[in-house]
Amino acid sequence: MIALGCDHGGLELKNTIIDYLKKNNIEYKDFGTYTSDSVDYPVYGKAVARAVASGECEKGILVCGTGIGISISANKVKGIRCALCHDVFSAKATREHNDANVLAMGGRVIGAGPALEVVKAFLETPFSNDERHIRRISQIEE
Ligand code: RB5
């Protein structure tokens, strides 16, 4: 189950991601926002982060205007490693090296086509399980 969240700046891209998940039979839970009314990105960043941290959802995807505010918010929740990625290399690397459990993107930064490539890389790339990466991730929580 993938947790989704956005603010008004990320609504359009989140809806594009929902279409992608539906086409690929990937289950998701949408934590909002659902309209283009101006809202506060921390509400949605933290709602998705809490769903992932609790185990309710396996991973999360967040979108705001830049991806910055919503990723900062998500990373305040213990156990969350939210990575702001606008390219496939970073999305793969953050799964392999950081075991990132939430992806953030900016709806005003990246177009739909590249964004879906980033989503695909994030969802399909496994964690490396390398000892050095496990060690470094555990240091994040210290
Ligand atoms: C909203 O206007 C905008 O500030 C927000 O979507 C995001 O870019 C914040 O980091």
mmCIF file with all atom_site columns, C-alpha atoms and ligand atoms in Angstrom:
data_model
loop_
_atom_site.group_PDB
_atom_site.id
_atom_site.type_symbol
_atom_site.label_atom_id
_atom_site.label_alt_id
_atom_site.label_comp_id
_atom_site.label_asym_id
_atom_site.label_entity_id
_atom_site.label_seq_id
_atom_site.pdbx_PDB_ins_code
_atom_site.Cartn_x
_atom_site.Cartn_y
_atom_site.Cartn_z
_atom_site.occupancy
_atom_site.B_iso_or_equiv
_atom_site.pdbx_formal_charge
_atom_site.auth_seq_id
_atom_site.auth_comp_id
_atom_site.auth_asym_id
_atom_site.auth_atom_id
_atom_site.pdbx_PDB_model_num
ATOM   1   C CA . MET A 1 1   ? 0.000  0.000  0.000   1.00 0.00 ? 1   MET A CA 1
ATOM   2   C CA . ILE A 1 2   ? 1.417  3.356  -1.059  1.00 0.00 ? 2   ILE A CA 1
ATOM   3   C CA . ALA A 1 3   ? 0.476  6.448  0.960   1.00 0.00 ? 3   ALA A CA 1
ATOM   4   C CA . LEU A 1 4   ? -0.067 9.572  -1.137  1.00 0.00 ? 4   LEU A CA 1
ATOM   5   C CA . GLY A 1 5   ? -0.250 13.191 -0.088  1.00 0.00 ? 5   GLY A CA 1
ATOM   6   C CA . CYS A 1 6   ? 0.043  16.659 -1.572  1.00 0.00 ? 6   CYS A CA 1
ATOM   7   C CA . ASP A 1 7   ? -0.813 20.294 -1.109  1.00 0.00 ? 7   ASP A CA 1
ATOM   8   C CA . HIS A 1 8   ? -2.479 22.503 -3.743  1.00 0.00 ? 8   HIS A CA 1
ATOM   9   C CA . GLY A 1 9   ? 0.881  22.923 -5.529  1.00 0.00 ? 9   GLY A CA 1
ATOM   10  C CA . GLY A 1 10  ? 1.162  19.167 -5.971  1.00 0.00 ? 10  GLY A CA 1
ATOM   11  C CA . LEU A 1 11  ? -2.440 18.185 -6.665  1.00 0.00 ? 11  LEU A CA 1
ATOM   12  C CA . GLU A 1 12  ? -2.151 17.822 -10.436 1.00 0.00 ? 12  GLU A CA 1
ATOM   13  C CA . LEU A 1 13  ? 0.980  15.674 -10.244 1.00 0.00 ? 13  LEU A CA 1
ATOM   14  C CA . LYS A 1 14  ? -0.484 13.560 -7.447  1.00 0.00 ? 14  LYS A CA 1
ATOM   15  C CA . ASN A 1 15  ? -3.508 12.846 -9.663  1.00 0.00 ? 15  ASN A CA 1
ATOM   16  C CA . THR A 1 16  ? -1.152 11.826 -12.485 1.00 0.00 ? 16  THR A CA 1
ATOM   17  C CA . ILE A 1 17  ? 0.599  9.474  -10.050 1.00 0.00 ? 17  ILE A CA 1
ATOM   18  C CA . ILE A 1 18  ? -2.771 8.025  -8.995  1.00 0.00 ? 18  ILE A CA 1
ATOM   19  C CA . ASP A 1 19  ? -3.558 7.235  -12.661 1.00 0.00 ? 19  ASP A CA 1
ATOM   20  C CA . TYR A 1 20  ? -0.153 5.499  -12.946 1.00 0.00 ? 20  TYR A CA 1
ATOM   21  C CA . LEU A 1 21  ? -0.745 3.431  -9.795  1.00 0.00 ? 21  LEU A CA 1
ATOM   22  C CA . LYS A 1 22  ? -4.233 2.424  -10.960 1.00 0.00 ? 22  LYS A CA 1
ATOM   23  C CA . LYS A 1 23  ? -2.920 1.351  -14.386 1.00 0.00 ? 23  LYS A CA 1
ATOM   24  C CA . ASN A 1 24  ? -0.264 -0.749 -12.697 1.00 0.00 ? 24  ASN A CA 1
ATOM   25  C CA . ASN A 1 25  ? -2.635 -2.270 -10.111 1.00 0.00 ? 25  ASN A CA 1
ATOM   26  C CA . ILE A 1 26  ? -0.671 -0.772 -7.220  1.00 0.00 ? 26  ILE A CA 1
ATOM   27  C CA . GLU A 1 27  ? -2.784 -0.173 -4.117  1.00 0.00 ? 27  GLU A CA 1
ATOM   28  C CA . TYR A 1 28  ? -2.692 3.287  -2.598  1.00 0.00 ? 28  TYR A CA 1
ATOM   29  C CA . LYS A 1 29  ? -4.296 5.377  0.114   1.00 0.00 ? 29  LYS A CA 1
ATOM   30  C CA . ASP A 1 30  ? -4.766 9.066  -0.648  1.00 0.00 ? 30  ASP A CA 1
ATOM   31  C CA . PHE A 1 31  ? -4.385 11.309 2.415   1.00 0.00 ? 31  PHE A CA 1
ATOM   32  C CA . GLY A 1 32  ? -5.327 14.470 0.478   1.00 0.00 ? 32  GLY A CA 1
ATOM   33  C CA . THR A 1 33  ? -5.508 17.271 -0.289  1.00 0.00 ? 33  THR A CA 1
ATOM   34  C CA . TYR A 1 34  ? -8.306 16.691 -2.768  1.00 0.00 ? 34  TYR A CA 1
ATOM   35  C CA . THR A 1 35  ? -9.020 20.185 -4.132  1.00 0.00 ? 35  THR A CA 1
ATOM   36  C CA . SER A 1 36  ? -6.985 23.129 -5.446  1.00 0.00 ? 36  SER A CA 1
ATOM   37  C CA . ASP A 1 37  ? -7.827 25.236 -2.366  1.00 0.00 ? 37  ASP A CA 1
ATOM   38  C CA . SER A 1 38  ? -4.691 26.558 -0.640  1.00 0.00 ? 38  SER A CA 1
ATOM   39  C CA . VAL A 1 39  ? -3.662 24.294 2.251   1.00 0.00 ? 39  VAL A CA 1
ATOM   40  C CA . ASP A 1 40  ? -0.690 23.754 4.586   1.00 0.00 ? 40  ASP A CA 1
ATOM   41  C CA . TYR A 1 41  ? 1.781  21.152 3.287   1.00 0.00 ? 41  TYR A CA 1
ATOM   42  C CA . PRO A 1 42  ? 2.951  19.932 6.760   1.00 0.00 ? 42  PRO A CA 1
ATOM   43  C CA . VAL A 1 43  ? -0.516 18.472 7.420   1.00 0.00 ? 43  VAL A CA 1
ATOM   44  C CA . TYR A 1 44  ? -0.230 16.151 4.415   1.00 0.00 ? 44  TYR A CA 1
ATOM   45  C CA . GLY A 1 45  ? 3.479  15.456 4.733   1.00 0.00 ? 45  GLY A CA 1
ATOM   46  C CA . LYS A 1 46  ? 3.065  14.321 8.312   1.00 0.00 ? 46  LYS A CA 1
ATOM   47  C CA . ALA A 1 47  ? -0.119 12.314 7.651   1.00 0.00 ? 47  ALA A CA 1
ATOM   48  C CA . VAL A 1 48  ? 1.672  10.260 4.993   1.00 0.00 ? 48  VAL A CA 1
ATOM   49  C CA . ALA A 1 49  ? 4.814  9.981  7.114   1.00 0.00 ? 49  ALA A CA 1
ATOM   50  C CA . ARG A 1 50  ? 2.828  8.683  10.093  1.00 0.00 ? 50  ARG A CA 1
ATOM   51  C CA . ALA A 1 51  ? 1.072  6.091  7.911   1.00 0.00 ? 51  ALA A CA 1
ATOM   52  C CA . VAL A 1 52  ? 4.465  4.815  6.715   1.00 0.00 ? 52  VAL A CA 1
ATOM   53  C CA . ALA A 1 53  ? 6.146  4.974  10.134  1.00 0.00 ? 53  ALA A CA 1
ATOM   54  C CA . SER A 1 54  ? 3.286  3.006  11.721  1.00 0.00 ? 54  SER A CA 1
ATOM   55  C CA . GLY A 1 55  ? 3.471  0.301  9.061   1.00 0.00 ? 55  GLY A CA 1
ATOM   56  C CA . GLU A 1 56  ? -0.027 1.041  7.749   1.00 0.00 ? 56  GLU A CA 1
ATOM   57  C CA . CYS A 1 57  ? 1.575  1.824  4.391   1.00 0.00 ? 57  CYS A CA 1
ATOM   58  C CA . GLU A 1 58  ? 4.783  0.372  2.962   1.00 0.00 ? 58  GLU A CA 1
ATOM   59  C CA . LYS A 1 59  ? 5.995  3.557  1.243   1.00 0.00 ? 59  LYS A CA 1
ATOM   60  C CA . GLY A 1 60  ? 4.795  7.096  0.628   1.00 0.00 ? 60  GLY A CA 1
ATOM   61  C CA . ILE A 1 61  ? 4.827  9.634  -2.180  1.00 0.00 ? 61  ILE A CA 1
ATOM   62  C CA . LEU A 1 62  ? 4.433  13.348 -1.467  1.00 0.00 ? 62  LEU A CA 1
ATOM   63  C CA . VAL A 1 63  ? 4.052  16.307 -3.792  1.00 0.00 ? 63  VAL A CA 1
ATOM   64  C CA . CYS A 1 64  ? 3.996  20.030 -3.062  1.00 0.00 ? 64  CYS A CA 1
ATOM   65  C CA . GLY A 1 65  ? 5.028  22.948 -5.275  1.00 0.00 ? 65  GLY A CA 1
ATOM   66  C CA . THR A 1 66  ? 8.754  22.334 -4.870  1.00 0.00 ? 66  THR A CA 1
ATOM   67  C CA . GLY A 1 67  ? 8.707  19.096 -2.871  1.00 0.00 ? 67  GLY A CA 1
ATOM   68  C CA . ILE A 1 68  ? 10.842 20.863 -0.281  1.00 0.00 ? 68  ILE A CA 1
ATOM   69  C CA . GLY A 1 69  ? 8.379  21.864 2.435   1.00 0.00 ? 69  GLY A CA 1
ATOM   70  C CA . ILE A 1 70  ? 6.524  18.573 2.347   1.00 0.00 ? 70  ILE A CA 1
ATOM   71  C CA . SER A 1 71  ? 9.769  16.538 2.493   1.00 0.00 ? 71  SER A CA 1
ATOM   72  C CA . ILE A 1 72  ? 11.094 18.570 5.434   1.00 0.00 ? 72  ILE A CA 1
ATOM   73  C CA . SER A 1 73  ? 7.774  17.962 7.221   1.00 0.00 ? 73  SER A CA 1
ATOM   74  C CA . ALA A 1 74  ? 7.778  14.214 6.556   1.00 0.00 ? 74  ALA A CA 1
ATOM   75  C CA . ASN A 1 75  ? 11.344 13.893 7.810   1.00 0.00 ? 75  ASN A CA 1
ATOM   76  C CA . LYS A 1 76  ? 10.284 15.220 11.238  1.00 0.00 ? 76  LYS A CA 1
ATOM   77  C CA . VAL A 1 77  ? 8.457  11.928 11.847  1.00 0.00 ? 77  VAL A CA 1
ATOM   78  C CA . LYS A 1 78  ? 10.688 9.306  13.479  1.00 0.00 ? 78  LYS A CA 1
ATOM   79  C CA . GLY A 1 79  ? 11.611 6.462  11.168  1.00 0.00 ? 79  GLY A CA 1
ATOM   80  C CA . ILE A 1 80  ? 10.942 8.419  7.989   1.00 0.00 ? 80  ILE A CA 1
ATOM   81  C CA . ARG A 1 81  ? 13.592 8.798  5.331   1.00 0.00 ? 81  ARG A CA 1
ATOM   82  C CA . CYS A 1 82  ? 11.945 11.079 2.803   1.00 0.00 ? 82  CYS A CA 1
ATOM   83  C CA . ALA A 1 83  ? 13.991 11.791 -0.322  1.00 0.00 ? 83  ALA A CA 1
ATOM   84  C CA . LEU A 1 84  ? 13.355 14.739 -2.630  1.00 0.00 ? 84  LEU A CA 1
ATOM   85  C CA . CYS A 1 85  ? 14.125 13.400 -6.113  1.00 0.00 ? 85  CYS A CA 1
ATOM   86  C CA . HIS A 1 86  ? 13.631 14.858 -9.554  1.00 0.00 ? 86  HIS A CA 1
ATOM   87  C CA . ASP A 1 87  ? 15.762 12.367 -11.471 1.00 0.00 ? 87  ASP A CA 1
ATOM   88  C CA . VAL A 1 88  ? 15.887 8.600  -11.855 1.00 0.00 ? 88  VAL A CA 1
ATOM   89  C CA . PHE A 1 89  ? 19.513 8.279  -10.701 1.00 0.00 ? 89  PHE A CA 1
ATOM   90  C CA . SER A 1 90  ? 18.692 9.856  -7.331  1.00 0.00 ? 90  SER A CA 1
ATOM   91  C CA . ALA A 1 91  ? 15.491 7.826  -6.923  1.00 0.00 ? 91  ALA A CA 1
ATOM   92  C CA . LYS A 1 92  ? 17.372 4.555  -7.491  1.00 0.00 ? 92  LYS A CA 1
ATOM   93  C CA . ALA A 1 93  ? 20.302 5.610  -5.314  1.00 0.00 ? 93  ALA A CA 1
ATOM   94  C CA . THR A 1 94  ? 18.114 6.669  -2.405  1.00 0.00 ? 94  THR A CA 1
ATOM   95  C CA . ARG A 1 95  ? 16.405 3.284  -2.398  1.00 0.00 ? 95  ARG A CA 1
ATOM   96  C CA . GLU A 1 96  ? 19.694 1.367  -2.698  1.00 0.00 ? 96  GLU A CA 1
ATOM   97  C CA . HIS A 1 97  ? 21.715 3.465  -0.239  1.00 0.00 ? 97  HIS A CA 1
ATOM   98  C CA . ASN A 1 98  ? 19.241 5.183  2.116   1.00 0.00 ? 98  ASN A CA 1
ATOM   99  C CA . ASP A 1 99  ? 16.304 2.736  2.008   1.00 0.00 ? 99  ASP A CA 1
ATOM   100 C CA . ALA A 1 100 ? 14.159 5.849  1.556   1.00 0.00 ? 100 ALA A CA 1
ATOM   101 C CA . ASN A 1 101 ? 10.588 5.069  2.521   1.00 0.00 ? 101 ASN A CA 1
ATOM   102 C CA . VAL A 1 102 ? 8.980  8.276  1.212   1.00 0.00 ? 102 VAL A CA 1
ATOM   103 C CA . LEU A 1 103 ? 9.547  10.038 -2.118  1.00 0.00 ? 103 LEU A CA 1
ATOM   104 C CA . ALA A 1 104 ? 8.901  13.771 -2.496  1.00 0.00 ? 104 ALA A CA 1
ATOM   105 C CA . MET A 1 105 ? 8.642  15.748 -5.712  1.00 0.00 ? 105 MET A CA 1
ATOM   106 C CA . GLY A 1 106 ? 7.683  19.256 -6.756  1.00 0.00 ? 106 GLY A CA 1
ATOM   107 C CA . GLY A 1 107 ? 4.679  19.608 -9.004  1.00 0.00 ? 107 GLY A CA 1
ATOM   108 C CA . ARG A 1 108 ? 6.027  22.980 -10.161 1.00 0.00 ? 108 ARG A CA 1
ATOM   109 C CA . VAL A 1 109 ? 9.464  21.521 -10.824 1.00 0.00 ? 109 VAL A CA 1
ATOM   110 C CA . ILE A 1 110 ? 9.060  18.330 -12.836 1.00 0.00 ? 110 ILE A CA 1
ATOM   111 C CA . GLY A 1 111 ? 6.777  17.317 -15.704 1.00 0.00 ? 111 GLY A CA 1
ATOM   112 C CA . ALA A 1 112 ? 4.473  14.312 -15.643 1.00 0.00 ? 112 ALA A CA 1
ATOM   113 C CA . GLY A 1 113 ? 6.619  12.059 -17.861 1.00 0.00 ? 113 GLY A CA 1
ATOM   114 C CA . PRO A 1 114 ? 9.882  12.375 -15.925 1.00 0.00 ? 114 PRO A CA 1
ATOM   115 C CA . ALA A 1 115 ? 7.980  12.288 -12.617 1.00 0.00 ? 115 ALA A CA 1
ATOM   116 C CA . LEU A 1 116 ? 6.464  8.907  -13.447 1.00 0.00 ? 116 LEU A CA 1
ATOM   117 C CA . GLU A 1 117 ? 9.940  7.565  -14.323 1.00 0.00 ? 117 GLU A CA 1
ATOM   118 C CA . VAL A 1 118 ? 11.092 8.732  -10.887 1.00 0.00 ? 118 VAL A CA 1
ATOM   119 C CA . VAL A 1 119 ? 8.068  7.058  -9.235  1.00 0.00 ? 119 VAL A CA 1
ATOM   120 C CA . LYS A 1 120 ? 8.751  3.804  -11.102 1.00 0.00 ? 120 LYS A CA 1
ATOM   121 C CA . ALA A 1 121 ? 12.422 3.809  -10.045 1.00 0.00 ? 121 ALA A CA 1
ATOM   122 C CA . PHE A 1 122 ? 11.482 4.577  -6.423  1.00 0.00 ? 122 PHE A CA 1
ATOM   123 C CA . LEU A 1 123 ? 8.868  1.810  -6.236  1.00 0.00 ? 123 LEU A CA 1
ATOM   124 C CA . GLU A 1 124 ? 10.842 -0.875 -8.090  1.00 0.00 ? 124 GLU A CA 1
ATOM   125 C CA . THR A 1 125 ? 14.379 -0.441 -6.723  1.00 0.00 ? 125 THR A CA 1
ATOM   126 C CA . PRO A 1 126 ? 15.171 -2.593 -3.670  1.00 0.00 ? 126 PRO A CA 1
ATOM   127 C CA . PHE A 1 127 ? 17.407 -1.592 -0.769  1.00 0.00 ? 127 PHE A CA 1
ATOM   128 C CA . SER A 1 128 ? 20.942 -2.940 -1.270  1.00 0.00 ? 128 SER A CA 1
ATOM   129 C CA . ASN A 1 129 ? 21.094 -4.409 2.253   1.00 0.00 ? 129 ASN A CA 1
ATOM   130 C CA . ASP A 1 130 ? 24.832 -3.642 2.246   1.00 0.00 ? 130 ASP A CA 1
ATOM   131 C CA . GLU A 1 131 ? 26.325 -3.572 5.738   1.00 0.00 ? 131 GLU A CA 1
ATOM   132 C CA . ARG A 1 132 ? 27.715 -0.061 5.284   1.00 0.00 ? 132 ARG A CA 1
ATOM   133 C CA . HIS A 1 133 ? 24.337 1.316  4.254   1.00 0.00 ? 133 HIS A CA 1
ATOM   134 C CA . ILE A 1 134 ? 22.572 -0.432 7.144   1.00 0.00 ? 134 ILE A CA 1
ATOM   135 C CA . ARG A 1 135 ? 25.148 1.087  9.515   1.00 0.00 ? 135 ARG A CA 1
ATOM   136 C CA . ARG A 1 136 ? 24.726 4.597  8.114   1.00 0.00 ? 136 ARG A CA 1
ATOM   137 C CA . ILE A 1 137 ? 20.925 4.412  8.215   1.00 0.00 ? 137 ILE A CA 1
ATOM   138 C CA . SER A 1 138 ? 21.027 3.307  11.854  1.00 0.00 ? 138 SER A CA 1
ATOM   139 C CA . GLN A 1 139 ? 23.246 6.339  12.604  1.00 0.00 ? 139 GLN A CA 1
ATOM   140 C CA . ILE A 1 140 ? 20.512 8.633  11.248  1.00 0.00 ? 140 ILE A CA 1
ATOM   141 C CA . GLU A 1 141 ? 18.229 7.558  14.087  1.00 0.00 ? 141 GLU A CA 1
ATOM   142 C CA . GLU A 1 142 ? 20.840 7.987  16.859  1.00 0.00 ? 142 GLU A CA 1
HETATM 143 C C1 . RB5 B 2 .   ? 2.753  26.539 -1.713  1.00 0.00 ? 1   RB5 B C1 1
HETATM 144 O O1 . RB5 B 2 .   ? 2.569  27.742 -2.360  1.00 0.00 ? 1   RB5 B O1 1
HETATM 145 C C2 . RB5 B 2 .   ? 4.222  26.161 -1.700  1.00 0.00 ? 1   RB5 B C2 1
HETATM 146 O O2 . RB5 B 2 .   ? 4.898  26.973 -0.779  1.00 0.00 ? 1   RB5 B O2 1
HETATM 147 C C3 . RB5 B 2 .   ? 4.398  24.700 -1.356  1.00 0.00 ? 1   RB5 B C3 1
HETATM 148 O O3 . RB5 B 2 .   ? 3.715  23.922 -2.275  1.00 0.00 ? 1   RB5 B O3 1
HETATM 149 C C4 . RB5 B 2 .   ? 5.807  24.177 -1.365  1.00 0.00 ? 1   RB5 B C4 1
HETATM 150 O O4 . RB5 B 2 .   ? 6.494  24.514 -2.516  1.00 0.00 ? 1   RB5 B O4 1
HETATM 151 C C5 . RB5 B 2 .   ? 6.587  24.441 -0.143  1.00 0.00 ? 1   RB5 B C5 1
HETATM 152 O O5 . RB5 B 2 .   ? 7.726  24.000 0.027   1.00 0.00 ? 1   RB5 B O5 1
#
